[in-house]
Amino acid sequence: MFGIFGICGLLVFMLARPQEYVDVLQRLPMLYLCCAGAVGGLLLDIKLRRIDPRPVPVMRWVLYFMGWATISSAIGAGPAFQHNLIELAILLVVFATISHGVQSVRAFRLVAGTVLAVCMFLTLVCI
């Protein structure tokens, strides 16, 4: 349950991107702070035995895809490789924390509610 707050923060900062239109948030690396919070919460949940740390069945394919994306980025990106590698690592953290951290109905409802709220906010902005 401790990783849920970092997961919800990651979803908000990846989907709504409030740091692009709120000046105060531009000074803080909120994406990296939420990423660290999600990983820290997931590790704390594993240490307290609140979640089952077994890998999900699709993890092997995700790791294959991440390896392929890393190799493709190394070949084609040139000097932007480090930035692309950080973005891939954040995506892997999002996948791993959601797939391993959301193991109860309550956590699923919280994450689904966050996605719904962000989508409704984006819909309102677009209208």
PDB file of N, CA and C in Angstrom, residues 20-118:
ATOM      1  N   GLU A  20       4.261  21.658 -16.622  1.00  0.00           N
ATOM      2  CA  GLU A  20       4.396  22.485 -17.819  1.00  0.00           C
ATOM      3  C   GLU A  20       3.626  23.798 -17.717  1.00  0.00           C
ATOM      4  N   TYR A  21       2.630  23.885 -16.834  1.00  0.00           N
ATOM      5  CA  TYR A  21       1.867  25.122 -16.730  1.00  0.00           C
ATOM      6  C   TYR A  21       1.790  25.674 -15.309  1.00  0.00           C
ATOM      7  N   VAL A  22       2.431  25.033 -14.338  1.00  0.00           N
ATOM      8  CA  VAL A  22       2.555  25.582 -12.988  1.00  0.00           C
ATOM      9  C   VAL A  22       4.038  25.841 -12.754  1.00  0.00           C
ATOM     10  N   ASP A  23       4.384  27.119 -12.588  1.00  0.00           N
ATOM     11  CA  ASP A  23       5.796  27.502 -12.521  1.00  0.00           C
ATOM     12  C   ASP A  23       6.527  26.904 -11.321  1.00  0.00           C
ATOM     13  N   VAL A  24       5.855  26.763 -10.196  1.00  0.00           N
ATOM     14  CA  VAL A  24       6.512  26.238  -8.997  1.00  0.00           C
ATOM     15  C   VAL A  24       6.970  24.796  -9.209  1.00  0.00           C
ATOM     16  N   LEU A  25       6.177  24.025  -9.940  1.00  0.00           N
ATOM     17  CA  LEU A  25       6.516  22.616 -10.160  1.00  0.00           C
ATOM     18  C   LEU A  25       7.661  22.431 -11.151  1.00  0.00           C
ATOM     19  N   GLN A  26       7.999  23.484 -11.915  1.00  0.00           N
ATOM     20  CA  GLN A  26       9.099  23.366 -12.868  1.00  0.00           C
ATOM     21  C   GLN A  26      10.447  23.334 -12.166  1.00  0.00           C
ATOM     22  N   ARG A  27      10.504  23.888 -10.972  1.00  0.00           N
ATOM     23  CA  ARG A  27      11.768  23.922 -10.231  1.00  0.00           C
ATOM     24  C   ARG A  27      12.101  22.584  -9.583  1.00  0.00           C
ATOM     25  N   LEU A  28      11.065  21.785  -9.326  1.00  0.00           N
ATOM     26  CA  LEU A  28      11.269  20.502  -8.658  1.00  0.00           C
ATOM     27  C   LEU A  28      11.210  19.358  -9.677  1.00  0.00           C
ATOM     28  N   PRO A  29      12.080  18.390  -9.536  1.00  0.00           N
ATOM     29  CA  PRO A  29      11.988  17.214 -10.429  1.00  0.00           C
ATOM     30  C   PRO A  29      10.925  16.236  -9.927  1.00  0.00           C
ATOM     31  N   MET A  30       9.655  16.625 -10.067  1.00  0.00           N
ATOM     32  CA  MET A  30       8.564  15.848  -9.489  1.00  0.00           C
ATOM     33  C   MET A  30       8.453  14.443 -10.082  1.00  0.00           C
ATOM     34  N   LEU A  31       8.756  14.303 -11.364  1.00  0.00           N
ATOM     35  CA  LEU A  31       8.685  12.978 -11.984  1.00  0.00           C
ATOM     36  C   LEU A  31       9.668  12.027 -11.316  1.00  0.00           C
ATOM     37  N   TYR A  32      10.873  12.509 -11.057  1.00  0.00           N
ATOM     38  CA  TYR A  32      11.885  11.671 -10.424  1.00  0.00           C
ATOM     39  C   TYR A  32      11.564  11.430  -8.949  1.00  0.00           C
ATOM     40  N   LEU A  33      10.986  12.417  -8.281  1.00  0.00           N
ATOM     41  CA  LEU A  33      10.598  12.238  -6.885  1.00  0.00           C
ATOM     42  C   LEU A  33       9.467  11.221  -6.753  1.00  0.00           C
ATOM     43  N   CYS A  34       8.485  11.298  -7.650  1.00  0.00           N
ATOM     44  CA  CYS A  34       7.391  10.311  -7.622  1.00  0.00           C
ATOM     45  C   CYS A  34       7.904   8.921  -7.990  1.00  0.00           C
ATOM     46  N   CYS A  35       8.841   8.860  -8.911  1.00  0.00           N
ATOM     47  CA  CYS A  35       9.438   7.576  -9.295  1.00  0.00           C
ATOM     48  C   CYS A  35      10.169   6.963  -8.100  1.00  0.00           C
ATOM     49  N   ALA A  36      10.942   7.780  -7.389  1.00  0.00           N
ATOM     50  CA  ALA A  36      11.645   7.291  -6.199  1.00  0.00           C
ATOM     51  C   ALA A  36      10.647   6.889  -5.112  1.00  0.00           C
ATOM     52  N   GLY A  37       9.562   7.643  -4.970  1.00  0.00           N
ATOM     53  CA  GLY A  37       8.540   7.296  -3.987  1.00  0.00           C
ATOM     54  C   GLY A  37       7.851   5.991  -4.313  1.00  0.00           C
ATOM     55  N   ALA A  38       7.574   5.761  -5.597  1.00  0.00           N
ATOM     56  CA  ALA A  38       6.929   4.514  -6.002  1.00  0.00           C
ATOM     57  C   ALA A  38       7.841   3.315  -5.756  1.00  0.00           C
ATOM     58  N   VAL A  39       9.099   3.442  -6.116  1.00  0.00           N
ATOM     59  CA  VAL A  39      10.046   2.336  -5.908  1.00  0.00           C
ATOM     60  C   VAL A  39      10.280   2.114  -4.418  1.00  0.00           C
ATOM     61  N   GLY A  40      10.455   3.201  -3.666  1.00  0.00           N
ATOM     62  CA  GLY A  40      10.649   3.070  -2.220  1.00  0.00           C
ATOM     63  C   GLY A  40       9.451   2.439  -1.536  1.00  0.00           C
ATOM     64  N   GLY A  41       8.253   2.849  -1.928  1.00  0.00           N
ATOM     65  CA  GLY A  41       7.046   2.262  -1.361  1.00  0.00           C
ATOM     66  C   GLY A  41       6.901   0.795  -1.723  1.00  0.00           C
ATOM     67  N   LEU A  42       7.258   0.449  -2.964  1.00  0.00           N
ATOM     68  CA  LEU A  42       7.189  -0.952  -3.388  1.00  0.00           C
ATOM     69  C   LEU A  42       8.178  -1.805  -2.587  1.00  0.00           C
ATOM     70  N   LEU A  43       9.393  -1.290  -2.397  1.00  0.00           N
ATOM     71  CA  LEU A  43      10.383  -2.032  -1.612  1.00  0.00           C
ATOM     72  C   LEU A  43       9.951  -2.174  -0.151  1.00  0.00           C
ATOM     73  N   LEU A  44       9.320  -1.128   0.390  1.00  0.00           N
ATOM     74  CA  LEU A  44       8.818  -1.202   1.758  1.00  0.00           C
ATOM     75  C   LEU A  44       7.681  -2.208   1.869  1.00  0.00           C
ATOM     76  N   ASP A  45       6.806  -2.237   0.870  1.00  0.00           N
ATOM     77  CA  ASP A  45       5.725  -3.234   0.866  1.00  0.00           C
ATOM     78  C   ASP A  45       6.271  -4.654   0.792  1.00  0.00           C
ATOM     79  N   ILE A  46       7.309  -4.853   0.006  1.00  0.00           N
ATOM     80  CA  ILE A  46       7.923  -6.184  -0.093  1.00  0.00           C
ATOM     81  C   ILE A  46       8.587  -6.559   1.226  1.00  0.00           C
ATOM     82  N   LYS A  47       9.286  -5.594   1.839  1.00  0.00           N
ATOM     83  CA  LYS A  47       9.956  -5.880   3.108  1.00  0.00           C
ATOM     84  C   LYS A  47       8.951  -6.198   4.217  1.00  0.00           C
ATOM     85  N   LEU A  48       7.817  -5.513   4.234  1.00  0.00           N
ATOM     86  CA  LEU A  48       6.791  -5.761   5.245  1.00  0.00           C
ATOM     87  C   LEU A  48       5.874  -6.927   4.882  1.00  0.00           C
ATOM     88  N   ARG A  49       6.136  -7.557   3.747  1.00  0.00           N
ATOM     89  CA  ARG A  49       5.377  -8.716   3.253  1.00  0.00           C
ATOM     90  C   ARG A  49       3.895  -8.394   3.048  1.00  0.00           C
ATOM     91  N   ARG A  50       3.627  -7.206   2.527  1.00  0.00           N
ATOM     92  CA  ARG A  50       2.252  -6.823   2.212  1.00  0.00           C
ATOM     93  C   ARG A  50       1.858  -7.220   0.794  1.00  0.00           C
ATOM     94  N   ILE A  51       2.862  -7.413  -0.047  1.00  0.00           N
ATOM     95  CA  ILE A  51       2.595  -7.832  -1.420  1.00  0.00           C
ATOM     96  C   ILE A  51       3.462  -9.035  -1.751  1.00  0.00           C
ATOM     97  N   ASP A  52       3.061  -9.750  -2.775  1.00  0.00           N
ATOM     98  CA  ASP A  52       3.783 -10.929  -3.230  1.00  0.00           C
ATOM     99  C   ASP A  52       4.804 -10.500  -4.284  1.00  0.00           C
ATOM    100  N   PRO A  53       6.095 -10.698  -4.048  1.00  0.00           N
ATOM    101  CA  PRO A  53       7.108 -10.189  -4.979  1.00  0.00           C
ATOM    102  C   PRO A  53       7.366 -11.057  -6.218  1.00  0.00           C
ATOM    103  N   ARG A  54       6.551 -12.080  -6.445  1.00  0.00           N
ATOM    104  CA  ARG A  54       6.765 -12.913  -7.623  1.00  0.00           C
ATOM    105  C   ARG A  54       6.550 -12.099  -8.895  1.00  0.00           C
ATOM    106  N   PRO A  55       7.381 -12.308  -9.915  1.00  0.00           N
ATOM    107  CA  PRO A  55       7.191 -11.541 -11.155  1.00  0.00           C
ATOM    108  C   PRO A  55       5.898 -11.927 -11.865  1.00  0.00           C
ATOM    109  N   VAL A  56       5.302 -10.942 -12.503  1.00  0.00           N
ATOM    110  CA  VAL A  56       4.075 -11.193 -13.256  1.00  0.00           C
ATOM    111  C   VAL A  56       4.437 -11.944 -14.536  1.00  0.00           C
ATOM    112  N   PRO A  57       3.499 -12.676 -15.140  1.00  0.00           N
ATOM    113  CA  PRO A  57       3.828 -13.491 -16.314  1.00  0.00           C
ATOM    114  C   PRO A  57       4.351 -12.702 -17.511  1.00  0.00           C
ATOM    115  N   VAL A  58       3.930 -11.464 -17.659  1.00  0.00           N
ATOM    116  CA  VAL A  58       4.328 -10.693 -18.827  1.00  0.00           C
ATOM    117  C   VAL A  58       5.667  -9.963 -18.625  1.00  0.00           C
ATOM    118  N   MET A  59       6.270 -10.096 -17.449  1.00  0.00           N
ATOM    119  CA  MET A  59       7.514  -9.371 -17.147  1.00  0.00           C
ATOM    120  C   MET A  59       8.644  -9.756 -18.092  1.00  0.00           C
ATOM    121  N   ARG A  60       8.716 -11.008 -18.468  1.00  0.00           N
ATOM    122  CA  ARG A  60       9.778 -11.450 -19.380  1.00  0.00           C
ATOM    123  C   ARG A  60       9.692 -10.704 -20.704  1.00  0.00           C
ATOM    124  N   TRP A  61       8.467 -10.545 -21.239  1.00  0.00           N
ATOM    125  CA  TRP A  61       8.288  -9.859 -22.513  1.00  0.00           C
ATOM    126  C   TRP A  61       8.574  -8.364 -22.395  1.00  0.00           C
ATOM    127  N   VAL A  62       8.249  -7.800 -21.260  1.00  0.00           N
ATOM    128  CA  VAL A  62       8.546  -6.382 -21.032  1.00  0.00           C
ATOM    129  C   VAL A  62      10.053  -6.167 -20.975  1.00  0.00           C
ATOM    130  N   LEU A  63      10.765  -7.068 -20.320  1.00  0.00           N
ATOM    131  CA  LEU A  63      12.225  -6.944 -20.265  1.00  0.00           C
ATOM    132  C   LEU A  63      12.853  -7.133 -21.648  1.00  0.00           C
ATOM    133  N   TYR A  64      12.311  -8.042 -22.455  1.00  0.00           N
ATOM    134  CA  TYR A  64      12.784  -8.184 -23.831  1.00  0.00           C
ATOM    135  C   TYR A  64      12.562  -6.892 -24.608  1.00  0.00           C
ATOM    136  N   PHE A  65      11.372  -6.314 -24.460  1.00  0.00           N
ATOM    137  CA  PHE A  65      11.060  -5.073 -25.155  1.00  0.00           C
ATOM    138  C   PHE A  65      11.970  -3.938 -24.692  1.00  0.00           C
ATOM    139  N   MET A  66      12.212  -3.846 -23.390  1.00  0.00           N
ATOM    140  CA  MET A  66      13.093  -2.790 -22.877  1.00  0.00           C
ATOM    141  C   MET A  66      14.522  -2.971 -23.398  1.00  0.00           C
ATOM    142  N   GLY A  67      14.992  -4.208 -23.472  1.00  0.00           N
ATOM    143  CA  GLY A  67      16.320  -4.446 -24.041  1.00  0.00           C
ATOM    144  C   GLY A  67      16.382  -4.051 -25.507  1.00  0.00           C
ATOM    145  N   TRP A  68      15.348  -4.415 -26.268  1.00  0.00           N
ATOM    146  CA  TRP A  68      15.297  -4.046 -27.682  1.00  0.00           C
ATOM    147  C   TRP A  68      15.223  -2.526 -27.848  1.00  0.00           C
ATOM    148  N   ALA A  69      14.426  -1.858 -27.013  1.00  0.00           N
ATOM    149  CA  ALA A  69      14.310  -0.404 -27.092  1.00  0.00           C
ATOM    150  C   ALA A  69      15.619   0.275 -26.701  1.00  0.00           C
ATOM    151  N   THR A  70      16.332  -0.291 -25.746  1.00  0.00           N
ATOM    152  CA  THR A  70      17.623   0.272 -25.348  1.00  0.00           C
ATOM    153  C   THR A  70      18.644   0.130 -26.468  1.00  0.00           C
ATOM    154  N   ILE A  71      18.697  -1.028 -27.087  1.00  0.00           N
ATOM    155  CA  ILE A  71      19.640  -1.234 -28.200  1.00  0.00           C
ATOM    156  C   ILE A  71      19.283  -0.329 -29.370  1.00  0.00           C
ATOM    157  N   SER A  72      18.009  -0.223 -29.705  1.00  0.00           N
ATOM    158  CA  SER A  72      17.578   0.647 -30.800  1.00  0.00           C
ATOM    159  C   SER A  72      17.893   2.104 -30.509  1.00  0.00           C
ATOM    160  N   SER A  73      17.713   2.513 -29.262  1.00  0.00           N
ATOM    161  CA  SER A  73      18.011   3.882 -28.884  1.00  0.00           C
ATOM    162  C   SER A  73      19.511   4.148 -28.922  1.00  0.00           C
ATOM    163  N   ALA A  74      20.300   3.162 -28.522  1.00  0.00           N
ATOM    164  CA  ALA A  74      21.759   3.331 -28.556  1.00  0.00           C
ATOM    165  C   ALA A  74      22.261   3.475 -29.984  1.00  0.00           C
ATOM    166  N   ILE A  75      21.624   2.778 -30.909  1.00  0.00           N
ATOM    167  CA  ILE A  75      22.044   2.851 -32.308  1.00  0.00           C
ATOM    168  C   ILE A  75      21.579   4.144 -32.962  1.00  0.00           C
ATOM    169  N   GLY A  76      20.325   4.523 -32.712  1.00  0.00           N
ATOM    170  CA  GLY A  76      19.754   5.638 -33.454  1.00  0.00           C
ATOM    171  C   GLY A  76      19.745   6.986 -32.772  1.00  0.00           C
ATOM    172  N   ALA A  77      19.847   7.047 -31.454  1.00  0.00           N
ATOM    173  CA  ALA A  77      19.658   8.317 -30.759  1.00  0.00           C
ATOM    174  C   ALA A  77      20.916   9.172 -30.725  1.00  0.00           C
ATOM    175  N   GLY A  78      22.056   8.569 -30.696  1.00  0.00           N
ATOM    176  CA  GLY A  78      23.294   9.335 -30.629  1.00  0.00           C
ATOM    177  C   GLY A  78      23.456  10.015 -29.276  1.00  0.00           C
ATOM    178  N   PRO A  79      23.578  11.352 -29.265  1.00  0.00           N
ATOM    179  CA  PRO A  79      23.807  12.041 -27.992  1.00  0.00           C
ATOM    180  C   PRO A  79      22.597  12.055 -27.060  1.00  0.00           C
ATOM    181  N   ALA A  80      21.414  11.770 -27.570  1.00  0.00           N
ATOM    182  CA  ALA A  80      20.209  11.770 -26.739  1.00  0.00           C
ATOM    183  C   ALA A  80      19.977  10.413 -26.072  1.00  0.00           C
ATOM    184  N   PHE A  81      20.954   9.531 -26.131  1.00  0.00           N
ATOM    185  CA  PHE A  81      20.785   8.186 -25.596  1.00  0.00           C
ATOM    186  C   PHE A  81      20.535   8.192 -24.093  1.00  0.00           C
ATOM    187  N   GLN A  82      21.269   9.017 -23.353  1.00  0.00           N
ATOM    188  CA  GLN A  82      21.114   9.043 -21.905  1.00  0.00           C
ATOM    189  C   GLN A  82      19.708   9.496 -21.515  1.00  0.00           C
ATOM    190  N   HIS A  83      19.197  10.505 -22.187  1.00  0.00           N
ATOM    191  CA  HIS A  83      17.833  10.978 -21.911  1.00  0.00           C
ATOM    192  C   HIS A  83      16.810   9.891 -22.243  1.00  0.00           C
ATOM    193  N   ASN A  84      16.996   9.203 -23.356  1.00  0.00           N
ATOM    194  CA  ASN A  84      16.086   8.111 -23.726  1.00  0.00           C
ATOM    195  C   ASN A  84      16.168   6.954 -22.732  1.00  0.00           C
ATOM    196  N   LEU A  85      17.357   6.685 -22.227  1.00  0.00           N
ATOM    197  CA  LEU A  85      17.532   5.613 -21.258  1.00  0.00           C
ATOM    198  C   LEU A  85      16.812   5.938 -19.941  1.00  0.00           C
ATOM    199  N   ILE A  86      16.843   7.196 -19.525  1.00  0.00           N
ATOM    200  CA  ILE A  86      16.127   7.608 -18.319  1.00  0.00           C
ATOM    201  C   ILE A  86      14.626   7.463 -18.523  1.00  0.00           C
ATOM    202  N   GLU A  87      14.118   7.846 -19.691  1.00  0.00           N
ATOM    203  CA  GLU A  87      12.689   7.707 -19.973  1.00  0.00           C
ATOM    204  C   GLU A  87      12.271   6.233 -19.992  1.00  0.00           C
ATOM    205  N   LEU A  88      13.099   5.370 -20.568  1.00  0.00           N
ATOM    206  CA  LEU A  88      12.799   3.940 -20.569  1.00  0.00           C
ATOM    207  C   LEU A  88      12.806   3.371 -19.146  1.00  0.00           C
ATOM    208  N   ALA A  89      13.735   3.837 -18.320  1.00  0.00           N
ATOM    209  CA  ALA A  89      13.786   3.368 -16.936  1.00  0.00           C
ATOM    210  C   ALA A  89      12.535   3.795 -16.172  1.00  0.00           C
ATOM    211  N   ILE A  90      12.063   5.010 -16.411  1.00  0.00           N
ATOM    212  CA  ILE A  90      10.842   5.470 -15.746  1.00  0.00           C
ATOM    213  C   ILE A  90       9.644   4.644 -16.200  1.00  0.00           C
ATOM    214  N   LEU A  91       9.573   4.328 -17.486  1.00  0.00           N
ATOM    215  CA  LEU A  91       8.476   3.481 -17.972  1.00  0.00           C
ATOM    216  C   LEU A  91       8.532   2.086 -17.367  1.00  0.00           C
ATOM    217  N   LEU A  92       9.735   1.550 -17.211  1.00  0.00           N
ATOM    218  CA  LEU A  92       9.874   0.243 -16.565  1.00  0.00           C
ATOM    219  C   LEU A  92       9.441   0.317 -15.108  1.00  0.00           C
ATOM    220  N   VAL A  93       9.787   1.400 -14.428  1.00  0.00           N
ATOM    221  CA  VAL A  93       9.362   1.569 -13.032  1.00  0.00           C
ATOM    222  C   VAL A  93       7.849   1.673 -12.938  1.00  0.00           C
ATOM    223  N   VAL A  94       7.232   2.423 -13.868  1.00  0.00           N
ATOM    224  CA  VAL A  94       5.767   2.534 -13.869  1.00  0.00           C
ATOM    225  C   VAL A  94       5.139   1.162 -14.051  1.00  0.00           C
ATOM    226  N   PHE A  95       5.627   0.398 -15.017  1.00  0.00           N
ATOM    227  CA  PHE A  95       5.073  -0.942 -15.235  1.00  0.00           C
ATOM    228  C   PHE A  95       5.281  -1.832 -14.018  1.00  0.00           C
ATOM    229  N   ALA A  96       6.496  -1.855 -13.502  1.00  0.00           N
ATOM    230  CA  ALA A  96       6.804  -2.763 -12.391  1.00  0.00           C
ATOM    231  C   ALA A  96       6.029  -2.389 -11.133  1.00  0.00           C
ATOM    232  N   THR A  97       5.925  -1.103 -10.847  1.00  0.00           N
ATOM    233  CA  THR A  97       5.213  -0.717  -9.629  1.00  0.00           C
ATOM    234  C   THR A  97       3.713  -0.952  -9.758  1.00  0.00           C
ATOM    235  N   ILE A  98       3.150  -0.713 -10.928  1.00  0.00           N
ATOM    236  CA  ILE A  98       1.717  -0.963 -11.092  1.00  0.00           C
ATOM    237  C   ILE A  98       1.437  -2.465 -11.094  1.00  0.00           C
ATOM    238  N   SER A  99       2.256  -3.233 -11.794  1.00  0.00           N
ATOM    239  CA  SER A  99       1.974  -4.674 -11.882  1.00  0.00           C
ATOM    240  C   SER A  99       2.237  -5.401 -10.569  1.00  0.00           C
ATOM    241  N   HIS A 100       3.166  -4.916  -9.769  1.00  0.00           N
ATOM    242  CA  HIS A 100       3.463  -5.592  -8.509  1.00  0.00           C
ATOM    243  C   HIS A 100       2.819  -4.909  -7.310  1.00  0.00           C
ATOM    244  N   GLY A 101       2.627  -3.603  -7.381  1.00  0.00           N
ATOM    245  CA  GLY A 101       2.114  -2.863  -6.227  1.00  0.00           C
ATOM    246  C   GLY A 101       0.611  -2.860  -6.101  1.00  0.00           C
ATOM    247  N   VAL A 102      -0.100  -3.081  -7.199  1.00  0.00           N
ATOM    248  CA  VAL A 102      -1.564  -3.050  -7.163  1.00  0.00           C
ATOM    249  C   VAL A 102      -2.061  -4.498  -7.109  1.00  0.00           C
ATOM    250  N   GLN A 103      -2.134  -5.034  -5.898  1.00  0.00           N
ATOM    251  CA  GLN A 103      -2.552  -6.425  -5.740  1.00  0.00           C
ATOM    252  C   GLN A 103      -3.829  -6.573  -4.926  1.00  0.00           C
ATOM    253  N   SER A 104      -4.435  -5.468  -4.560  1.00  0.00           N
ATOM    254  CA  SER A 104      -5.702  -5.549  -3.832  1.00  0.00           C
ATOM    255  C   SER A 104      -6.753  -4.721  -4.576  1.00  0.00           C
ATOM    256  N   VAL A 105      -7.999  -4.984  -4.266  1.00  0.00           N
ATOM    257  CA  VAL A 105      -9.088  -4.259  -4.919  1.00  0.00           C
ATOM    258  C   VAL A 105      -9.060  -2.784  -4.516  1.00  0.00           C
ATOM    259  N   ARG A 106      -8.722  -2.518  -3.273  1.00  0.00           N
ATOM    260  CA  ARG A 106      -8.644  -1.128  -2.796  1.00  0.00           C
ATOM    261  C   ARG A 106      -7.567  -0.343  -3.543  1.00  0.00           C
ATOM    262  N   ALA A 107      -6.397  -0.942  -3.717  1.00  0.00           N
ATOM    263  CA  ALA A 107      -5.318  -0.282  -4.450  1.00  0.00           C
ATOM    264  C   ALA A 107      -5.699  -0.097  -5.916  1.00  0.00           C
ATOM    265  N   PHE A 108      -6.352  -1.098  -6.487  1.00  0.00           N
ATOM    266  CA  PHE A 108      -6.790  -0.986  -7.879  1.00  0.00           C
ATOM    267  C   PHE A 108      -7.790   0.137  -8.047  1.00  0.00           C
ATOM    268  N   ARG A 109      -8.725   0.263  -7.103  1.00  0.00           N
ATOM    269  CA  ARG A 109      -9.709   1.346  -7.175  1.00  0.00           C
ATOM    270  C   ARG A 109      -9.039   2.708  -7.070  1.00  0.00           C
ATOM    271  N   LEU A 110      -8.033   2.822  -6.229  1.00  0.00           N
ATOM    272  CA  LEU A 110      -7.330   4.094  -6.072  1.00  0.00           C
ATOM    273  C   LEU A 110      -6.586   4.474  -7.344  1.00  0.00           C
ATOM    274  N   VAL A 111      -5.896   3.521  -7.944  1.00  0.00           N
ATOM    275  CA  VAL A 111      -5.165   3.797  -9.184  1.00  0.00           C
ATOM    276  C   VAL A 111      -6.135   4.078 -10.333  1.00  0.00           C
ATOM    277  N   ALA A 112      -7.210   3.306 -10.428  1.00  0.00           N
ATOM    278  CA  ALA A 112      -8.206   3.542 -11.474  1.00  0.00           C
ATOM    279  C   ALA A 112      -8.899   4.883 -11.274  1.00  0.00           C
ATOM    280  N   GLY A 113      -9.160   5.263 -10.026  1.00  0.00           N
ATOM    281  CA  GLY A 113      -9.744   6.574  -9.747  1.00  0.00           C
ATOM    282  C   GLY A 113      -8.810   7.706 -10.125  1.00  0.00           C
ATOM    283  N   THR A 114      -7.509   7.512  -9.910  1.00  0.00           N
ATOM    284  CA  THR A 114      -6.533   8.524 -10.314  1.00  0.00           C
ATOM    285  C   THR A 114      -6.512   8.684 -11.825  1.00  0.00           C
ATOM    286  N   VAL A 115      -6.497   7.577 -12.542  1.00  0.00           N
ATOM    287  CA  VAL A 115      -6.517   7.650 -14.001  1.00  0.00           C
ATOM    288  C   VAL A 115      -7.808   8.311 -14.487  1.00  0.00           C
ATOM    289  N   LEU A 116      -8.938   7.972 -13.879  1.00  0.00           N
ATOM    290  CA  LEU A 116     -10.208   8.577 -14.241  1.00  0.00           C
ATOM    291  C   LEU A 116     -10.202  10.075 -13.976  1.00  0.00           C
ATOM    292  N   ALA A 117      -9.707  10.495 -12.814  1.00  0.00           N
ATOM    293  CA  ALA A 117      -9.666  11.920 -12.485  1.00  0.00           C
ATOM    294  C   ALA A 117      -8.761  12.696 -13.441  1.00  0.00           C
ATOM    295  N   VAL A 118      -7.611  12.131 -13.771  1.00  0.00           N
ATOM    296  CA  VAL A 118      -6.705  12.807 -14.694  1.00  0.00           C
ATOM    297  C   VAL A 118      -7.332  12.894 -16.087  1.00  0.00           C
TER     298      VAL A 118
END
